[in-house]
Short mmCIF file of C-alpha atoms in Angstrom, two decimals:
data_model
loop_
_atom_site.label_atom_id
_atom_site.label_comp_id
_atom_site.label_asym_id
_atom_site.label_seq_id
_atom_site.Cartn_x
_atom_site.Cartn_y
_atom_site.Cartn_z
CA MET A 20 -6.48 -17.99 20.57
CA LYS A 21 -4.95 -14.35 22.37
CA THR A 22 -6.58 -11.25 20.63
CA LYS A 23 -4.52 -9.13 23.06
CA MET A 24 -1.06 -8.17 21.03
CA THR A 25 2.27 -8.46 22.38
CA LYS A 26 5.30 -5.15 22.32
CA ALA A 27 6.45 -6.59 18.70
CA GLU A 28 3.39 -6.51 17.42
CA ARG A 29 1.70 -3.13 19.50
CA ASN A 30 5.41 -1.91 17.80
CA TRP A 31 5.26 -3.39 14.51
CA VAL A 32 0.92 -2.16 14.26
CA LEU A 33 2.70 2.20 15.47
CA TYR A 34 4.43 2.08 12.11
CA ASP A 35 1.69 1.59 10.29
CA VAL A 36 0.02 4.90 12.32
CA GLY A 37 3.56 6.90 11.25
CA ASN A 38 3.25 6.10 7.93
CA SER A 39 -0.03 6.59 7.10
CA ALA A 40 -0.37 9.63 7.54
CA PHE A 41 2.29 10.40 4.48
CA VAL A 42 -0.93 8.23 2.56
CA LEU A 43 -3.41 9.69 3.76
CA LEU A 44 -1.27 13.24 3.23
CA VAL A 45 -0.76 12.13 0.19
CA SER A 46 -4.35 11.24 -1.86
CA THR A 47 -5.80 13.96 -0.02
CA ILE A 48 -3.92 17.33 0.95
CA MET A 49 -1.32 16.91 -1.00
CA PRO A 50 -2.40 16.66 -4.52
CA ILE A 51 -5.27 19.56 -4.11
CA TYR A 52 -1.01 22.18 -2.63
CA PHE A 53 0.14 20.42 -6.28
CA ASN A 54 -3.25 21.27 -7.90
CA TYR A 55 -2.43 25.41 -7.07
CA LEU A 56 0.71 24.74 -7.46
CA ALA A 57 -0.02 24.07 -11.32
CA GLY A 58 -3.17 26.48 -10.98
CA ASN A 59 -0.06 29.07 -11.04
CA ALA A 60 1.63 28.06 -12.76
CA GLY A 61 -1.24 28.18 -16.05
CA LEU A 62 -1.31 23.63 -16.61
CA SER A 63 -5.43 22.86 -16.99
CA SER A 64 -7.32 20.53 -15.22
CA VAL A 65 -6.10 17.69 -17.70
CA ASP A 66 -2.77 17.96 -17.78
CA TYR A 67 -2.93 18.58 -13.72
CA LEU A 68 -4.33 15.25 -13.58
CA ALA A 69 -2.16 14.03 -15.66
CA TYR A 70 1.07 14.75 -14.23
CA TRP A 71 0.13 13.67 -10.86
CA GLY A 72 -0.79 10.67 -12.29
CA TYR A 73 3.08 10.26 -13.83
CA ALA A 74 4.93 11.37 -11.16
CA THR A 75 3.37 8.11 -9.09
CA SER A 76 4.24 6.09 -11.49
CA ALA A 77 7.40 7.28 -11.28
CA ALA A 78 7.92 6.48 -7.87
CA THR A 79 6.80 2.99 -8.21
CA MET A 80 8.29 1.95 -11.19
CA ILE A 81 11.79 2.67 -9.56
CA VAL A 82 10.51 0.51 -6.73
CA ALA A 83 9.46 -1.43 -8.70
CA LEU A 84 13.06 -2.31 -10.47
CA LEU A 85 14.72 -1.60 -6.84
CA GLY A 86 12.02 -4.23 -4.00
CA PRO A 87 13.70 -6.70 -4.84
CA VAL A 88 16.86 -6.55 -4.90
CA PHE A 89 16.33 -4.38 -1.36
CA GLY A 90 14.71 -7.29 -0.32
CA THR A 91 16.95 -9.76 -1.07
CA LEU A 92 19.24 -7.97 0.57
CA ALA A 93 17.50 -7.29 3.83
CA ASP A 94 16.78 -11.31 3.93
CA THR A 95 20.46 -11.72 4.81
CA LYS A 96 21.68 -11.12 8.64
CA GLY A 97 21.84 -7.72 10.33
CA LEU A 98 20.83 -6.16 7.34
CA LYS A 99 16.88 -5.94 7.48
CA LYS A 100 16.69 -3.13 9.69
CA PRO A 101 19.54 -0.63 9.01
CA ILE A 102 17.52 -1.22 5.05
CA PHE A 103 14.71 -0.46 6.47
CA THR A 104 15.93 2.69 8.20
CA ALA A 105 16.79 4.18 5.92
CA THR A 106 14.60 4.53 3.38
CA MET A 107 11.94 5.53 5.93
CA LEU A 108 14.54 8.44 6.70
CA ILE A 109 14.21 8.89 2.86
CA GLY A 110 10.48 9.06 3.29
CA GLY A 111 10.34 10.99 5.62
CA ILE A 112 12.64 13.94 5.16
CA GLY A 113 11.60 14.38 1.56
CA CYS A 114 7.97 14.68 2.91
CA LEU A 115 9.89 17.46 5.45
CA ALA A 116 11.87 19.00 2.21
CA LEU A 117 7.88 19.35 -0.01
CA GLY A 118 7.35 22.10 2.31
CA PHE A 119 9.98 23.72 0.44
CA ALA A 120 8.75 23.46 -3.37
CA ARG A 121 6.98 26.49 -4.82
CA GLN A 122 6.95 24.59 -8.39
CA TRP A 123 5.87 22.30 -9.46
CA MET A 124 7.94 21.07 -11.19
CA ILE A 125 10.01 20.71 -8.30
CA PHE A 126 7.05 19.61 -6.11
CA LEU A 127 6.98 16.62 -8.02
CA LEU A 128 10.86 15.35 -7.51
CA ILE A 129 10.39 15.87 -4.98
CA TYR A 130 7.54 13.84 -3.86
CA ILE A 131 9.11 11.16 -5.90
CA ILE A 132 11.73 10.74 -3.71
CA ALA A 133 9.67 11.17 -0.62
CA LYS A 134 6.99 8.73 -1.89
CA THR A 135 10.08 6.22 -3.06
CA GLY A 136 11.38 5.83 0.31
CA PHE A 137 7.84 5.66 2.19
CA SER A 138 7.26 2.07 -0.87
CA GLY A 139 10.33 1.53 0.25
CA SER A 140 10.07 0.86 3.07
CA LEU A 141 6.73 -1.18 3.51
CA ILE A 142 9.57 -4.21 1.00
CA PHE A 143 10.34 -4.31 4.45
CA TYR A 144 8.30 -3.37 7.33
CA ASP A 145 5.81 -6.38 5.90
CA SER A 146 8.55 -8.27 5.49
CA MET A 147 8.97 -8.09 9.64
CA LEU A 148 5.51 -9.69 9.92
CA GLY A 149 7.21 -13.45 10.49
CA ASP A 150 9.29 -12.21 12.95
CA ILE A 151 7.45 -10.51 15.16
CA THR A 152 3.73 -13.05 15.48
CA THR A 153 3.11 -16.72 14.55
CA GLU A 154 1.51 -18.17 11.72
CA GLU A 155 -2.01 -18.52 13.07
CA ARG A 156 -1.94 -14.78 14.08
CA MET A 157 -1.13 -12.55 10.71
CA ASP A 158 -4.13 -12.36 9.56
CA ASN A 159 -5.76 -10.56 12.61
CA VAL A 160 -2.30 -8.98 12.98
CA SER A 161 -1.76 -7.66 9.86
CA SER A 162 -5.75 -6.21 9.48
CA GLN A 163 -5.25 -3.79 13.33
CA GLY A 164 -2.28 -2.29 11.17
CA TYR A 165 -3.98 -1.45 8.48
CA ALA A 166 -7.21 -0.79 11.06
CA TRP A 167 -5.39 1.43 13.11
CA GLY A 168 -3.50 3.24 10.76
CA TYR A 169 -6.05 4.63 9.62
CA ILE A 170 -7.44 5.74 12.59
CA GLY A 171 -4.38 7.12 14.44
CA SER A 172 -3.76 9.08 10.69
CA CYS A 173 -6.23 10.91 11.00
CA VAL A 174 -5.03 12.69 14.23
CA PRO A 175 -1.83 14.83 12.76
CA PHE A 176 -4.85 14.97 9.13
CA VAL A 177 -6.74 16.93 10.87
CA LEU A 178 -4.51 19.22 12.67
CA CYS A 179 -3.07 19.96 8.97
CA LEU A 180 -6.85 20.17 7.45
CA GLY A 181 -7.47 22.78 10.28
CA ILE A 182 -3.88 24.91 9.93
CA VAL A 183 -4.12 24.61 6.00
CA LEU A 184 -7.81 25.58 6.06
CA GLY A 185 -7.79 28.35 8.86
CA ALA A 186 -4.90 29.12 7.13
CA GLY A 187 -6.56 33.37 5.87
CA LYS A 188 -7.92 33.72 9.29
CA ILE A 189 -4.45 32.87 11.60
CA GLY A 190 -2.90 35.48 9.04
CA ILE A 191 -0.07 32.51 6.93
CA SER A 192 -0.18 31.96 3.49
CA MET A 193 -1.16 28.97 1.71
CA GLU A 194 2.41 27.51 1.68
CA LEU A 195 3.47 28.78 5.02
CA ALA A 196 0.15 26.19 6.26
CA MET A 197 1.28 23.60 3.31
CA MET A 198 4.70 23.79 5.22
CA ILE A 199 3.94 23.54 8.17
CA SER A 200 1.55 20.31 7.29
CA PHE A 201 4.16 18.63 5.96
CA ALA A 202 6.88 18.73 9.29
CA ILE A 203 3.65 17.66 11.37
CA VAL A 204 3.52 14.78 9.33
CA ALA A 205 7.09 14.44 9.15
CA VAL A 206 8.11 14.44 12.42
CA TRP A 207 5.06 12.23 13.28
CA TRP A 208 5.98 9.36 11.20
CA ILE A 209 9.68 9.14 12.07
CA GLY A 210 8.53 9.39 15.53
CA ALA A 211 6.07 5.95 15.19
CA THR A 212 8.66 4.21 14.40
CA ILE A 213 11.20 4.62 17.17
CA PRO A 214 10.13 1.74 18.92
CA LEU A 215 9.55 -0.56 16.33
CA LEU A 216 13.44 0.37 16.12
CA LYS A 217 13.99 -0.69 19.29
CA ILE A 218 12.72 -3.46 20.41
CA TYR A 219 13.03 -5.43 16.58
CA LYS A 220 14.93 -8.34 16.00
CA GLN A 221 14.95 -10.67 13.01
CA LYS A 222 14.59 -13.86 13.53
CA HIS A 223 13.83 -15.51 9.95
CA TYR A 224 17.80 -14.74 7.89
CA VAL A 225 20.51 -16.69 5.42
CA GLU A 226 23.65 -15.75 6.94
CA ARG A 227 26.08 -13.22 5.82
CA GLN A 228 28.30 -14.01 2.94
CA PRO A 229 31.13 -12.02 1.15
CA ARG A 230 29.73 -9.31 -1.54
CA ALA A 231 26.00 -9.37 -0.41
CA ILE A 232 25.13 -7.09 -3.69
CA ARG A 233 26.61 -9.43 -6.28
CA ASN A 234 24.95 -12.58 -3.80
CA SER A 235 22.15 -10.88 -3.68
CA PHE A 236 21.71 -11.40 -7.29
CA LYS A 237 21.96 -14.74 -7.42
CA ARG A 238 19.81 -15.18 -4.72
CA LEU A 239 17.42 -12.81 -6.39
CA GLY A 240 17.62 -15.42 -9.69
CA VAL A 241 17.23 -18.64 -7.27
CA THR A 242 14.07 -17.24 -6.07
CA LEU A 243 12.69 -15.82 -9.44
CA LYS A 244 13.23 -19.50 -10.82
CA ASN A 245 11.13 -20.97 -7.51
CA VAL A 246 8.15 -19.09 -8.20
CA ARG A 247 8.02 -19.91 -11.77
CA ASN A 248 8.13 -23.95 -9.96
CA GLU A 249 5.72 -22.93 -7.09
CA LYS A 250 2.87 -22.31 -9.00
CA LYS A 251 0.15 -21.46 -6.11
CA ILE A 252 2.88 -18.00 -5.48
CA PHE A 253 2.87 -17.79 -9.04
CA LEU A 254 -0.46 -16.98 -9.77
CA PHE A 255 -1.31 -15.92 -6.84
CA LEU A 256 1.69 -12.54 -7.82
CA LEU A 257 -0.32 -12.43 -10.62
CA ALA A 258 -3.54 -12.30 -9.58
CA PHE A 259 -2.20 -8.91 -6.66
CA PHE A 260 -0.45 -7.62 -9.33
CA PHE A 261 -4.56 -7.26 -11.77
CA TYR A 262 -6.27 -6.47 -8.90
CA ILE A 263 -4.00 -4.85 -6.17
CA ASP A 264 -3.38 -1.90 -9.08
CA GLY A 265 -7.19 -0.95 -8.62
CA VAL A 266 -6.47 -0.45 -5.10
CA TYR A 267 -3.72 1.81 -5.08
CA THR A 268 -5.44 3.43 -8.35
CA ILE A 269 -8.06 4.17 -6.42
CA ILE A 270 -5.65 5.53 -3.43
CA ASP A 271 -3.46 7.48 -5.14
CA MET A 272 -6.07 9.39 -7.80
CA ALA A 273 -9.48 9.50 -5.37
CA THR A 274 -8.73 13.44 -4.90
CA ALA A 275 -7.57 13.99 -8.03
CA TYR A 276 -9.94 12.82 -9.45
CA GLY A 277 -12.40 14.60 -7.94
CA THR A 278 -10.74 17.89 -8.21
CA ALA A 279 -10.54 17.42 -11.93
CA LEU A 280 -14.21 17.01 -11.57
CA GLY A 281 -14.43 20.57 -9.92
CA PHE A 282 -16.26 18.89 -6.45
CA ASP A 283 -15.41 21.17 -3.54
CA SER A 284 -11.71 20.69 -2.40
CA THR A 285 -12.82 21.33 1.55
CA LYS A 286 -15.68 18.18 0.84
CA LEU A 287 -13.26 15.87 -0.20
CA LEU A 288 -10.92 16.31 1.83
CA LEU A 289 -13.72 15.63 4.78
CA ALA A 290 -15.47 12.64 3.04
CA LEU A 291 -12.11 11.33 2.06
CA LEU A 292 -11.55 11.46 5.87
CA VAL A 293 -15.04 9.18 6.56
CA THR A 294 -12.76 6.84 4.17
CA GLN A 295 -9.78 5.98 7.40
CA ILE A 296 -12.75 6.63 9.76
CA VAL A 297 -14.66 3.77 8.62
CA ALA A 298 -11.80 1.65 7.22
CA PHE A 299 -9.82 1.42 10.81
CA PRO A 300 -13.83 -0.59 12.16
CA PHE A 301 -13.52 -2.36 8.77
CA ALA A 302 -10.10 -3.57 9.11
CA ILE A 303 -11.36 -4.98 12.13
CA ILE A 304 -14.38 -7.02 11.69
CA PHE A 305 -11.93 -8.84 8.65
CA GLY A 306 -8.52 -9.40 10.62
CA ARG A 307 -11.20 -11.69 13.61
CA LEU A 308 -14.14 -13.07 10.81
CA SER A 309 -10.02 -14.40 9.08
CA THR A 310 -10.88 -17.24 12.10
CA ARG A 311 -14.18 -17.65 10.60
CA TYR A 312 -13.66 -18.04 7.68
CA LYS A 313 -10.72 -19.06 4.74
CA THR A 314 -8.83 -16.03 3.84
CA GLU A 315 -9.30 -16.84 0.14
CA ARG A 316 -13.28 -15.45 0.56
CA LEU A 317 -13.03 -12.70 2.21
CA ILE A 318 -10.97 -11.49 -0.70
CA THR A 319 -12.68 -12.90 -2.85
CA ILE A 320 -15.70 -10.83 -1.71
CA CYS A 321 -13.60 -7.57 -1.71
CA ILE A 322 -12.20 -7.50 -4.98
CA ALA A 323 -15.76 -8.20 -5.74
CA ALA A 324 -16.27 -4.98 -3.93
CA TYR A 325 -14.23 -3.23 -5.56
CA LEU A 326 -15.83 -4.24 -8.84
CA GLY A 327 -18.39 -2.08 -8.38
CA ILE A 328 -16.75 0.46 -6.82
CA ALA A 329 -14.85 0.72 -9.99
CA VAL A 330 -18.16 0.62 -11.65
CA PHE A 331 -19.60 2.97 -9.37
CA ALA A 332 -16.84 5.92 -10.04
CA ILE A 333 -17.29 5.59 -13.49
CA PHE A 334 -20.87 7.52 -13.43
CA LEU A 335 -19.84 9.72 -10.65
CA LYS A 336 -20.77 13.28 -11.59
CA ALA A 337 -21.73 14.48 -8.20
CA GLN A 338 -20.31 16.11 -5.08
CA TRP A 339 -22.65 13.33 -2.78
CA GLN A 340 -21.77 10.32 -4.47
CA PHE A 341 -18.06 10.88 -4.69
CA TRP A 342 -19.02 10.21 -0.04
CA ILE A 343 -20.51 7.31 -1.57
CA LEU A 344 -18.00 6.30 -2.98
CA ALA A 345 -15.48 6.69 -0.06
CA ILE A 346 -17.19 4.98 2.75
CA LEU A 347 -17.27 1.93 0.24
CA VAL A 348 -13.58 2.28 -0.33
CA GLY A 349 -13.20 2.62 3.35
CA MET A 350 -15.43 -0.63 3.33
CA PHE A 351 -13.11 -2.99 1.89
CA GLN A 352 -9.78 -1.15 1.47
CA GLY A 353 -8.21 -2.12 5.02
CA GLY A 354 -9.58 -5.97 4.46
CA ILE A 355 -7.93 -6.08 0.32
CA GLN A 356 -4.51 -4.76 1.58
CA ALA A 357 -4.42 -6.98 5.10
CA LEU A 358 -5.38 -10.63 3.98
CA SER A 359 -3.14 -9.93 0.68
CA ARG A 360 -0.16 -9.36 3.01
CA SER A 361 -0.92 -12.18 5.69
CA TYR A 362 -2.05 -14.83 2.52
CA PHE A 363 1.73 -14.17 0.92
CA ALA A 364 3.17 -14.29 4.00
CA LYS A 365 2.23 -17.55 5.19
CA ILE A 366 2.67 -19.23 1.46
CA ILE A 367 6.33 -18.08 0.74
CA PRO A 368 9.20 -19.99 2.95
CA PRO A 369 9.67 -17.42 5.76
CA GLU A 370 14.12 -17.09 5.48
CA LYS A 371 13.20 -15.74 2.33
CA SER A 372 9.76 -13.19 3.21
CA GLY A 373 11.87 -10.17 1.75
CA GLU A 374 12.84 -11.40 -1.35
CA TYR A 375 8.87 -12.92 -1.67
CA PHE A 376 7.85 -9.40 -0.03
CA GLY A 377 10.55 -7.44 -2.93
CA LEU A 378 8.88 -9.55 -5.57
CA MET A 379 5.58 -8.70 -4.41
CA ASP A 380 6.27 -5.52 -3.78
CA ILE A 381 7.40 -5.54 -7.89
CA CYS A 382 3.63 -6.63 -9.21
CA GLY A 383 2.32 -4.22 -6.50
CA LYS A 384 3.88 -0.81 -7.26
CA GLY A 385 4.06 -2.68 -11.25
CA ALA A 386 0.59 -2.65 -11.03
CA SER A 387 0.54 1.27 -9.83
CA PHE A 388 2.25 1.95 -12.42
CA LEU A 389 0.39 0.63 -15.16
CA GLY A 390 -2.70 1.92 -13.16
CA THR A 391 -1.75 5.31 -12.94
CA THR A 392 -0.55 6.14 -16.31
CA VAL A 393 -3.79 4.07 -18.25
CA ILE A 394 -5.93 6.55 -16.58
CA SER A 395 -3.24 9.17 -16.93
CA LEU A 396 -3.70 8.73 -20.80
CA ILE A 397 -6.78 8.20 -21.58
CA SER A 398 -7.52 10.96 -19.69
CA GLN A 399 -5.45 13.23 -22.10
CA VAL A 400 -6.68 11.08 -25.07
CA THR A 401 -10.62 11.79 -23.96
CA GLY A 402 -9.93 14.88 -22.35
CA LYS A 403 -12.72 12.76 -20.12
CA VAL A 404 -11.45 11.40 -16.23
CA ASN A 405 -14.05 9.37 -15.85
CA ILE A 406 -13.52 7.63 -18.91
CA GLY A 407 -10.08 6.43 -17.98
CA VAL A 408 -11.41 6.06 -14.63
CA GLY A 409 -13.63 2.97 -15.50
CA ALA A 410 -11.21 1.15 -17.08
CA ILE A 411 -9.09 0.02 -14.08
CA SER A 412 -12.76 -2.04 -13.59
CA VAL A 413 -10.46 -4.74 -16.20
CA PHE A 414 -7.81 -5.69 -13.48
CA PHE A 415 -10.45 -6.41 -10.98
CA VAL A 416 -12.11 -8.76 -13.41
CA LEU A 417 -8.88 -10.42 -13.95
CA GLY A 418 -7.51 -10.43 -10.13
CA MET A 419 -10.56 -12.40 -9.61
CA ILE A 420 -10.45 -14.90 -12.20
CA VAL A 421 -6.53 -15.58 -11.75
CA PHE A 422 -6.72 -15.56 -7.07
CA ARG A 423 -9.47 -18.49 -8.55
CA MET A 424 -6.98 -20.32 -10.32
CA ALA A 425 -4.11 -19.79 -7.56
CA THR A 426 -6.59 -21.12 -5.19
CA ALA A 427 -7.93 -24.11 -7.05
CA GLU A 428 -3.66 -23.92 -7.67
CA GLU A 429 -3.30 -24.80 -3.45
CA LYS A 430 -6.73 -26.67 -3.39
CA GLY A 431 -5.08 -29.31 -5.08
CA GLU A 432 -1.07 -29.70 -3.64
CA VAL A 433 -2.68 -29.88 -0.53
CA ARG A 434 -5.07 -32.98 -1.05
CA LYS A 435 -1.86 -34.40 -2.84
CA ALA A 436 -0.17 -34.46 0.61
CA GLU A 437 -2.67 -35.79 2.50
CA MET A 438 -2.83 -38.60 -0.09
CA ARG A 439 0.81 -39.39 0.27
CA LEU A 440 0.29 -39.32 3.94
CA GLY A 441 -2.07 -41.57 3.79
CA GLU A 442 0.26 -43.97 1.14
CA ASP A 443 2.78 -43.55 4.90
CA GLY A 444 0.31 -44.63 6.93
CA VAL A 445 -0.56 -47.54 4.63
#
């Protein structure tokens, strides 16, 4: 199998480079700035973490509800690219608008809108994978997307970090420094999308029909029935719901967790920059390993590693331990996300990729909603953020169990198909 990417594959990967800048901003500088706004309003560290978690949960819940409908519409001929463009612009413009918010509640409301646009765009982006590459290259291309997204996002991040940390030295306020940072990320994100928009063509689709929105609900109903009959798809989605809960929660809450524990904010940002740098080669490594080992085996390894990371996070007390946590997360973050995306793309009908990725997004975003909400509630009830974070380890255990059931079901279907072929041959 050739390793050099085509132009379509490269431009698809480039969108990951663009939107990952927003992801890195959300998981690093943005929570610290929100803590600054919340502190000015007199909020406690526990309430700060809780409100940030609630806002993240609200955004993920909105996309979880809208995702399947968006995905079903996107499978209609000629609609995937324009809807993708609209959601991307909502996210990018929302990111820009965050720089003008000075009150913590307004900041959270704009954040919810921007995060909703970002998350919505990923439904269409992920479903484009089957249009821009072949099945045998999906694991590698998907991994390349995450890999270059991690390292590429470091460029605007380092620039923003320099502006924020050096605001006093260059004679600007924290508010102005953040406004510039949000603008840099928004321009980077939207600019990186243009090459994909220029060349993307939807290859797999259903024909456009009158009353597209009404028909999208009908097709979604049919898809839900099919998912119940397709046991391997159903079990994978259930497993994904559980294990990706922990992954997304760690991504969304890492900086907020470290800040709530009283760690130095500058060192937190640098540690998470290390996460991105470590994630780059390891995402590529997992993509290469997928050519030698089965994808399901590699996903299992990643789930087990994240379970260990979640348990380690419970006992986090010192700043140096956060650095270890950051490195461990970087090693497996890209692998579990990229391989889950490509594995799912292989087991679903390509002409209904939008619908199915919309359902996958329900599982991912719904899980993230559950994870951040659990951390927020347990942290407020107990007054200890460590206990709240520790709760997510349960989801990795459940994810591992159900994923093994899904792979066993797939193996059973393969054996039955081979037996039928043998009988036909006889």
